[in-house]
Structure formats: C-alpha cells, structure tokens
CSV table of C-alpha atoms in Angstrom, one decimal:
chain,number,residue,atom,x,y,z
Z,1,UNK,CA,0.0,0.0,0.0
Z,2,UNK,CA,3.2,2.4,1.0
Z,3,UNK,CA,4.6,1.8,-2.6
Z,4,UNK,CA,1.3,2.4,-4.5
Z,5,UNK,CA,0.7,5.8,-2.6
Z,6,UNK,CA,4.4,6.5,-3.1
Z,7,UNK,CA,3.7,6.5,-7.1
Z,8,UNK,CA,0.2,8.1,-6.7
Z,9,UNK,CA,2.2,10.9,-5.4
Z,10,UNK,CA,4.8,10.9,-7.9
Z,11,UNK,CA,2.2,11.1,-10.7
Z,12,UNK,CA,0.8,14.1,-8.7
Z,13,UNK,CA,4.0,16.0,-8.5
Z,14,UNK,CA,5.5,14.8,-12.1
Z,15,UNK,CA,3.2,15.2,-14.9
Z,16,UNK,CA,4.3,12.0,-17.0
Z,17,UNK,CA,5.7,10.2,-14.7
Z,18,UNK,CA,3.0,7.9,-14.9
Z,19,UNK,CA,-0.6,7.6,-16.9
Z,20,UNK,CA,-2.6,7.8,-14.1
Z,21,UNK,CA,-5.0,10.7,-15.7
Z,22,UNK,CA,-7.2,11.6,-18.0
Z,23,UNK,CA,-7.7,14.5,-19.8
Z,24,UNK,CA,-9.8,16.5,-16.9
Z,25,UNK,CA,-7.8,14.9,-14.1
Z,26,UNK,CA,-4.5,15.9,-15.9
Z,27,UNK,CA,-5.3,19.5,-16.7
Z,28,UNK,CA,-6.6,20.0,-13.1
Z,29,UNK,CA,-3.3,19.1,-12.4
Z,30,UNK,CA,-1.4,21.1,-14.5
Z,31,UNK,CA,-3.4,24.1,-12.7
Z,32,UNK,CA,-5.3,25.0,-16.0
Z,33,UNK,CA,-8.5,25.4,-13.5
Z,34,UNK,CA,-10.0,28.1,-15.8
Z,35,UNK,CA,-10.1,25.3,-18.4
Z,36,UNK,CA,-11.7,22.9,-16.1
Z,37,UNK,CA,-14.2,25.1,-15.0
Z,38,UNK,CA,-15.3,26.2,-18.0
Z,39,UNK,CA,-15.1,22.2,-19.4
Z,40,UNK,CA,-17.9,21.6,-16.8
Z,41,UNK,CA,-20.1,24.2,-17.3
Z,42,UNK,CA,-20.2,23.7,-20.8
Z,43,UNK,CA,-21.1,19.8,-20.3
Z,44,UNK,CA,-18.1,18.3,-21.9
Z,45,UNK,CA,-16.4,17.4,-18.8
Z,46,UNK,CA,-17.6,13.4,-19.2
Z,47,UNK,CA,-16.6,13.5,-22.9
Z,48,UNK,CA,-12.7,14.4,-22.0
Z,49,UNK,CA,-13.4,11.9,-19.5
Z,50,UNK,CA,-13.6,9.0,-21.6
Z,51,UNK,CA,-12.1,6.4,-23.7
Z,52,UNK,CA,-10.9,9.2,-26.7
Z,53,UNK,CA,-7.9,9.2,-27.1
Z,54,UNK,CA,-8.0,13.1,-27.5
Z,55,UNK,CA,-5.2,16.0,-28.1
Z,56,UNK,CA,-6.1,19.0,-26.3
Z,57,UNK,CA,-4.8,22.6,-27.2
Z,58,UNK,CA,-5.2,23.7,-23.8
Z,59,UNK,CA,-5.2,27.4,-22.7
Z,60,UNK,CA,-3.8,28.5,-19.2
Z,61,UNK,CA,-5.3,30.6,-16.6
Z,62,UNK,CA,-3.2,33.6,-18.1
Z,63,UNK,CA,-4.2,33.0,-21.4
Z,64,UNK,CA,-7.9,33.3,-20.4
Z,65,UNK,CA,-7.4,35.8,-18.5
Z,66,UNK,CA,-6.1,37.8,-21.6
Z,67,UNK,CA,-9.6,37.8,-23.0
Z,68,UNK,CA,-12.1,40.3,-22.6
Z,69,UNK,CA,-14.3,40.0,-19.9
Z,70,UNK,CA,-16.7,40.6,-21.8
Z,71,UNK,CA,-16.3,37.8,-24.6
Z,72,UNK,CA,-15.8,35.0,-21.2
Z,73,UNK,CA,-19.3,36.4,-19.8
Z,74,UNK,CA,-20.8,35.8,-23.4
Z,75,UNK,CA,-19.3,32.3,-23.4
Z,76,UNK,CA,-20.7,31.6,-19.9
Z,77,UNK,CA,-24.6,33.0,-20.9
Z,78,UNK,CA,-24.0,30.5,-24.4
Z,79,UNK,CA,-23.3,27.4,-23.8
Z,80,UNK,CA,-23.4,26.2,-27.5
Z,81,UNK,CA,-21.1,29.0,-27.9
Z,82,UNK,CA,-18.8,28.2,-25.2
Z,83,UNK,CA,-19.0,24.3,-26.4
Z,84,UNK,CA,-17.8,25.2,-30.1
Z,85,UNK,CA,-15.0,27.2,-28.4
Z,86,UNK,CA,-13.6,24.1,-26.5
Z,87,UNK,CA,-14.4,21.6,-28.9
Z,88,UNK,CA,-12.3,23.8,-31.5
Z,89,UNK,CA,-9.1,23.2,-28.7
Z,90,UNK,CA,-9.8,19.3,-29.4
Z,91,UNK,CA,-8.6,16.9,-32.0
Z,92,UNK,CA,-9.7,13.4,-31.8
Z,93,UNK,CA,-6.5,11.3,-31.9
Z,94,UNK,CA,-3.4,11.2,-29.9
Z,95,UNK,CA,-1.3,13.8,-31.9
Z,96,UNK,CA,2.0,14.5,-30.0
Z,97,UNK,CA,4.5,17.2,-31.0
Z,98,UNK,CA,7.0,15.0,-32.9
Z,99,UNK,CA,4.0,14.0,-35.2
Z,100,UNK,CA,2.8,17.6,-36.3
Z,101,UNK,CA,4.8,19.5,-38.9
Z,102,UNK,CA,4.5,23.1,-40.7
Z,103,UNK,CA,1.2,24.3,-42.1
Z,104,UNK,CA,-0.6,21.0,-41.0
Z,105,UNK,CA,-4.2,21.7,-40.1
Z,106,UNK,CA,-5.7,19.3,-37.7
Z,107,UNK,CA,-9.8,18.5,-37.5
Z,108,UNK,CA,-11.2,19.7,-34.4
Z,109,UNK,CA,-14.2,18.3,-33.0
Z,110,UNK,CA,-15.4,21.4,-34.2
Z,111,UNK,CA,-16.1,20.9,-37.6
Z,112,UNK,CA,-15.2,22.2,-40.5
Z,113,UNK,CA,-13.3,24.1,-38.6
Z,114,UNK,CA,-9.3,23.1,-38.2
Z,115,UNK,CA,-6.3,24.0,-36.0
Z,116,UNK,CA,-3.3,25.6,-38.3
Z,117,UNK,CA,0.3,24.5,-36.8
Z,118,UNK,CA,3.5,26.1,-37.4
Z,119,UNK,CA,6.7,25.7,-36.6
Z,120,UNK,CA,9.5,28.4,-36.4
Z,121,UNK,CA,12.9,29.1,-35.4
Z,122,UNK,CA,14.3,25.4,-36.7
Z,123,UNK,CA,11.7,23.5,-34.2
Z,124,UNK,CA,11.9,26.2,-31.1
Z,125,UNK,CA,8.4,27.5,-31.4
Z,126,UNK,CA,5.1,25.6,-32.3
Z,127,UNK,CA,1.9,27.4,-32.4
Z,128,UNK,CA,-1.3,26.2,-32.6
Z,129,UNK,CA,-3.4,29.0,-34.7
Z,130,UNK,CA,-0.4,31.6,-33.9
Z,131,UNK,CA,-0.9,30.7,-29.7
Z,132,UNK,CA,2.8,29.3,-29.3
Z,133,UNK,CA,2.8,25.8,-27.1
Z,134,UNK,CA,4.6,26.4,-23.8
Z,135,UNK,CA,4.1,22.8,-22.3
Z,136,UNK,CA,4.2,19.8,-25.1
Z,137,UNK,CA,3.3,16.5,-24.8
Z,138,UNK,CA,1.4,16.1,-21.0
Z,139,UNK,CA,0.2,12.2,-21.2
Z,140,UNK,CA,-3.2,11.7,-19.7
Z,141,UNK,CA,-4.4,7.7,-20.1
Z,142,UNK,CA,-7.0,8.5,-22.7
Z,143,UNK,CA,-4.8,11.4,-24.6
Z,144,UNK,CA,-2.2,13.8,-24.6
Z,145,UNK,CA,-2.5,17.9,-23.8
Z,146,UNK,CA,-0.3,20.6,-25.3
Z,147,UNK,CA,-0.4,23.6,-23.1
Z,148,UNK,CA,-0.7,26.9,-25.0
Z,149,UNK,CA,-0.7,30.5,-23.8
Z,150,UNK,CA,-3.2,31.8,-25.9
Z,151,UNK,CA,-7.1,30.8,-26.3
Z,152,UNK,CA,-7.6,30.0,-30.1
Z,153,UNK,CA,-10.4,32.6,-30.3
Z,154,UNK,CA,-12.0,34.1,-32.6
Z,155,UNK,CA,-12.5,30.6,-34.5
Z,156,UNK,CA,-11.0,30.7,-38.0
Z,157,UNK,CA,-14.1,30.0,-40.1
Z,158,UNK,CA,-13.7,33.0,-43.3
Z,159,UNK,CA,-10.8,33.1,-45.8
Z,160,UNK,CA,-8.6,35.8,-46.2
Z,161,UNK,CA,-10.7,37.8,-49.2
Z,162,UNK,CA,-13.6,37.0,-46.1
Z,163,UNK,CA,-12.4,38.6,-43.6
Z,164,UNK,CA,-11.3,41.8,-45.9
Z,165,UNK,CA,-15.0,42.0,-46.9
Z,166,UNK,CA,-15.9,42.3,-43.2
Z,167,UNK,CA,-13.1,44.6,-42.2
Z,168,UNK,CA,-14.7,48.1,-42.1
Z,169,UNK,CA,-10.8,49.1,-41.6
Z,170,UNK,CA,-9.8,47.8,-45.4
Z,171,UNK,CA,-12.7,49.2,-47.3
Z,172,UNK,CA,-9.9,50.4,-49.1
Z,173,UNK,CA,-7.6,47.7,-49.5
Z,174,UNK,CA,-10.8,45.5,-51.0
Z,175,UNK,CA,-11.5,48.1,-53.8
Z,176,UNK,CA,-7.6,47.9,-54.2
Z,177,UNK,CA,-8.0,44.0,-54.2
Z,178,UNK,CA,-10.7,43.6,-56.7
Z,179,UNK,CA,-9.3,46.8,-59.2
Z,180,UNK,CA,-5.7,44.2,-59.2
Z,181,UNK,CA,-7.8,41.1,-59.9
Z,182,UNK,CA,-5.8,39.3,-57.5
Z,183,UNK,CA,-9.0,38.2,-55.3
Z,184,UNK,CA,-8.0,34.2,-56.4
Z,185,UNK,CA,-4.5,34.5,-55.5
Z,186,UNK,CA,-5.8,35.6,-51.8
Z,187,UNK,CA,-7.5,32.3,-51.5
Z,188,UNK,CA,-4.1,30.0,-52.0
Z,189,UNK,CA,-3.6,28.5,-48.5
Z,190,UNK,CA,-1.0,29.0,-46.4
Z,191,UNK,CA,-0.3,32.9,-46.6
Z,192,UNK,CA,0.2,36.5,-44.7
Z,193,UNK,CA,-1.0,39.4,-45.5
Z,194,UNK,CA,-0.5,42.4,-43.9
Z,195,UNK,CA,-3.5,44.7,-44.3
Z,196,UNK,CA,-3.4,48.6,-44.4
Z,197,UNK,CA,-6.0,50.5,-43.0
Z,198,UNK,CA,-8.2,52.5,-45.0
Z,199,UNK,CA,-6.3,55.4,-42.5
Z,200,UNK,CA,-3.1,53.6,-44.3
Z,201,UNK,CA,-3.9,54.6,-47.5
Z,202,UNK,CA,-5.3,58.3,-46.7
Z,203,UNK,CA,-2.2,59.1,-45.5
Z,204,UNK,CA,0.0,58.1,-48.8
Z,205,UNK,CA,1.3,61.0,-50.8
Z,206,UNK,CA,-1.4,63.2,-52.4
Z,207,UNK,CA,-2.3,61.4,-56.4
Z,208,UNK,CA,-0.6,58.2,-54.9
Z,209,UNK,CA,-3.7,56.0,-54.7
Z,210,UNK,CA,-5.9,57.6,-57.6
Z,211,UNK,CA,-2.2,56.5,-59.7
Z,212,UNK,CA,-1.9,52.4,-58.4
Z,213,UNK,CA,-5.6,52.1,-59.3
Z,214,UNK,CA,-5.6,53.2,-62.8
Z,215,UNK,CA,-2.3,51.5,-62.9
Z,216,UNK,CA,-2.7,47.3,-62.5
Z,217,UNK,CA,0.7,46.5,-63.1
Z,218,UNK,CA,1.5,49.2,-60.3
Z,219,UNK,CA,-0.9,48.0,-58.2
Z,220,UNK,CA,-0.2,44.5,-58.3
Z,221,UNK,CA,2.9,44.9,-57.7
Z,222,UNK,CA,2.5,46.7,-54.8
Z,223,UNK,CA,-0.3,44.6,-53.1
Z,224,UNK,CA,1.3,41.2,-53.6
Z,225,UNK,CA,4.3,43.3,-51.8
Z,226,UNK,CA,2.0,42.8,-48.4
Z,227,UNK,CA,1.6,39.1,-48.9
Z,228,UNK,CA,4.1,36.4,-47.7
Z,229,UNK,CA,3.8,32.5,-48.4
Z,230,UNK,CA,3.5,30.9,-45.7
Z,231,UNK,CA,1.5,31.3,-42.8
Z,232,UNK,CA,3.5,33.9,-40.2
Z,233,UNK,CA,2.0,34.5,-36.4
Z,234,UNK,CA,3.4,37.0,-34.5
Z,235,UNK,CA,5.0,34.2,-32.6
Z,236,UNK,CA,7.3,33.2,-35.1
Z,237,UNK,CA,8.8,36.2,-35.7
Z,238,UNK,CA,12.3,37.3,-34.9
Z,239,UNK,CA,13.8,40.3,-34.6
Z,240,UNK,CA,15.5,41.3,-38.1
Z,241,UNK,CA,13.9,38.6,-39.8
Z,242,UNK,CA,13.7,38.9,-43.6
Z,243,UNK,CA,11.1,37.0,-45.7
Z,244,UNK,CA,10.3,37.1,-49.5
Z,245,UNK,CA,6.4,38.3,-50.5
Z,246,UNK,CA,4.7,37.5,-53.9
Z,247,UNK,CA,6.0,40.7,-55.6
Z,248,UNK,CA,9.3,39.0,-54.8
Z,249,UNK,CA,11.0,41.7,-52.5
Z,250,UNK,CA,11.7,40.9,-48.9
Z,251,UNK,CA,10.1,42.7,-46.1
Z,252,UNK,CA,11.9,43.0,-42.8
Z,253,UNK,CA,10.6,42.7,-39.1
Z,254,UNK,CA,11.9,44.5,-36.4
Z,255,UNK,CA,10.1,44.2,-32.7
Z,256,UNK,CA,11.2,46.5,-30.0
Z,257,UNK,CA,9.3,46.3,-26.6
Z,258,UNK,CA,6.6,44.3,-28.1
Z,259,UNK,CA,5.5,46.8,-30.9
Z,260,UNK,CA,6.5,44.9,-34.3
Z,261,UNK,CA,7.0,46.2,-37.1
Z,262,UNK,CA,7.3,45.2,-40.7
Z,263,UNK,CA,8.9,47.7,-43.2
Z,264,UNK,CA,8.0,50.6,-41.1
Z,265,UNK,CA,4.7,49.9,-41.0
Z,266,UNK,CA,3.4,49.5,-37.5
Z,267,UNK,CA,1.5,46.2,-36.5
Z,268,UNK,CA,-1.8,47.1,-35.4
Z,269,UNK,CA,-3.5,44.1,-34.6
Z,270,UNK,CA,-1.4,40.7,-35.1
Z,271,UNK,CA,-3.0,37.6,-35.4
Z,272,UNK,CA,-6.2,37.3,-37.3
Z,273,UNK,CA,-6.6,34.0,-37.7
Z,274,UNK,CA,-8.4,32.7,-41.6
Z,275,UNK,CA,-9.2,29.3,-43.1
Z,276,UNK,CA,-6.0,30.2,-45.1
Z,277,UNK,CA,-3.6,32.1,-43.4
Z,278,UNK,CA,-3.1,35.0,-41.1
Z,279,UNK,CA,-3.7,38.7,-41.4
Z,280,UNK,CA,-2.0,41.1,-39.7
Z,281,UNK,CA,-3.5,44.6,-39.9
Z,282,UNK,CA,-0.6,47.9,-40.2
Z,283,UNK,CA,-0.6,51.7,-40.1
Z,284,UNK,CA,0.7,52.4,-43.6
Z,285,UNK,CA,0.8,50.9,-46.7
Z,286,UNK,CA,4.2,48.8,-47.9
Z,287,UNK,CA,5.7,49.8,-50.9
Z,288,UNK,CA,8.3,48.1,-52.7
Z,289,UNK,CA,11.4,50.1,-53.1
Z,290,UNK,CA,11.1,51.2,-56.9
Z,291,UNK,CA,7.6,52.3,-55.9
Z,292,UNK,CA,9.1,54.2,-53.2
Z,293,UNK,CA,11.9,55.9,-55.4
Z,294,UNK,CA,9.0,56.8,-58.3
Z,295,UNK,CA,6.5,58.1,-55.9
Z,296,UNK,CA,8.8,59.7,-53.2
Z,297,UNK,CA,7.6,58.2,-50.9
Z,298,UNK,CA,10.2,58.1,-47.5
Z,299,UNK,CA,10.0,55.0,-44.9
C-alpha cells in the first residue's frame, strides 16, 4: 500500500511520470482550473473523460485571462457557444508534438473548422493558430495535452478575401484588391498578408492611390508586396527577420518592446486568424522600393 501511494504521489508531482490521468484529471493538475471550470459548465467534462484518445490545445489561466471579460461572460450566458470554443481546442486522436509538422491543419471536433500549426525558429516555437505551445506532450491515459498561452479565439471559419470583406478598416484595401484582380490568389492557402487600413492609405502622398488604381501593373505589384507565403504568427517572428512576399522583394521585421513592425509599417492588430492564413492589420501601406523611389515616398 506504501509503494502504490508513493507513485500516486509521484504522478501528482511529475506530470508524465506515470498515466494515471485523464484528460480533466490531468489539466486539473497542470493548474489549468479556468479550463476545467469552463469544461464543466459547458457539459463536456464526461466527454474528455472517456475512452478518446484526444489532443487538447489547452489554454492556461493567463491565457484566459487575456480575453475580454466581456467575450468569457458571453461564453458563460452560451453554452453552445462556449462548447464550439472548446471543442475547437480538441482533435480526436493522440497527436504529439514530434508528429505535427508546418502548415498542418488538424480536424477539431469542431467541424469544419481546423487547427493551423506552425513551426519556427528550426523547431523552437510551435503554435497552434499563432498561440505558441509552452508545455508539449502532458500524457493523460485517454490522450495527450499541449499547453498553449493563448485561447484560439476568434474561431477561423472565413478566408482571407472574407475577412477583408468584413473589415470596415480595409474598405480600401478591398477596392484595391478587386481593381488588381488578385481576389483568387488571396484564396491560396498557407499565406500572410499584412493589411493597411483604410487610414493607411489616406495618408499616402497626395495622387498616390488615384495613380496604383488606374495602374494594375503598379498596383499589383504593390499589393502582392503585403503578402508572404507561408503562414507567419506574430510568434514566429524574430527580430531582423527577412522574408520574400509575392512581388518577390523581402520585407523585414523589427520588434522592440513588443510593438512589431514590418517595413515601417506598425502592427496594429497581429494575429487574425483565416481558413487560409493569417492577417495582420498595419498603419501604412508597404511599398516596394522602386515604388518608393518613383513616388517619393520616404520610410
């Protein structure tokens, strides 16, 4: 009886020490109480419970706490709401991190709805829809949980040219869009676009605009300029880092005290999560350097 307590405690204080746990029982342990909580009250507790095997996504205290009140006492008042939230965290399957490579999208028990992973920085950083996973690999007996530091929230469910149709920030950047023709190319998975407010482009040079949009070659050039292939969160961005967009110039990062930039365009809001990629909305609009040169335009 001494011995069996002795490893009951061990699994207790060292999380994979043993597969004593499931999937409620394990994140209870790993202090993920918000989690819990909200796993109960949304009925889904005896589901995690069971045989699965699952892989849960699962958000600390902190990163709950990061959301607006407001959005966790909407999710309280909904509980179909708050169960499509937590079943978006879920994949059925016992997925660990060696098994997930770049761009892979996962099936949630959400469906259609899927979870994009990345990996940056030669293997250092793995997000799960741009929330970087702090805590890999926690073995519960009817799954595995990867602790992440961010709640996956709002739900990717519209593609990029989507979301710039609901953006009442990018009016502008849609009438750019469609004057290009370049709508289809938007809708390749797997990319970043940087998105200039409609402020963005008020604020270029006087004749700048009214010039891209009766010029397409101009203007294509310049908008495929804010797209990158491949699918960049905030978290996988380093300092300095250079990557090649469609017009086939590099941009370059810099990120001092937690404002990024790109170019010297400020980040505004990082992270929006699409079916296809990531947007990240900026201050001013990219140009590639030639542009800059011909329409005196100073970064």
């Amino acid at each position: 009886m001494k011995v069996l307590a002795v490893i009951s405690l061990l699994c207790v204080l060292s999380i994979g020490y043993c597969q004593q746990s499931n999937i409620v029982q394990l994140a209870e342990q790993l202090g993920a109480n918000t989690l819990v909580a909200l796993v109960k009250e949304a009925g889904l507790a005896d589901t995690l419970s069971g045989a699965g095997p699952f892989t849960v996504f699962g958000p600390t205290d902190d990163a709950f706490s990061k959301l607006p009140r407001a959005i966790i006492d909407y999710l309280k008042r909904n509980k179909t709401a708050l169960q499509d939230v937590l079943k978006y965290h879920v994949v059925s399957g016992k997925v660990y991190s060696s098994q997930l490579s770049n761009e892979l999208q996962a099936a949630s028990l959400l469906a259609p709805a899927k979870i994009r992973i990345n990996i940056y920085q030669d293997g250092k950083v793995i997000t799960a829809d741009g929330s970087p996973v702090v805590k890999p690999d926690q073995n519960a007996t009817n799954g595995v949980i990867h602790v992440v530091d961010r709640v996956m929230f709002p739900i990717p469910l519209m593609s990029m040219v989507d979301m710039v149709k609901a953006d009442r920030q990018l009016k502008t950047l849609l009438t750019a869009v469609s004057a290009a023709g370049i709508a289809s190319a938007l809708e390749a998975d797997g990319l970043t676009l940087f998105a200039p407010t409609d402020k963005a482009f008020q604020n270029l040079p006087p004749g700048t605009l009214d010039g891209l949009l009766k010029n397409k070659t101009a203007l294509t050039d310049v908008l495929t300029y804010h797209v990158v292939k491949g699918t960049t969160f905030s978290a996988g961005l380093a300092n300095g880092e250079k990557v090649a967009t469609l017009e086939g110039k590099d941009v370059s990062f810099s990120i001092e005290q937690g404002s990024v930039k790109v170019d010297n365009a400020k980040v505004l809001r990082a992270d929006d999560a699409v079916t296809n990629g990531v947007i990240h909305v900026i201050d001013s609009v990219l140009l590639p350097p030639t542009y800059k040169r011909h329409f005196r335009v100073e970064n």
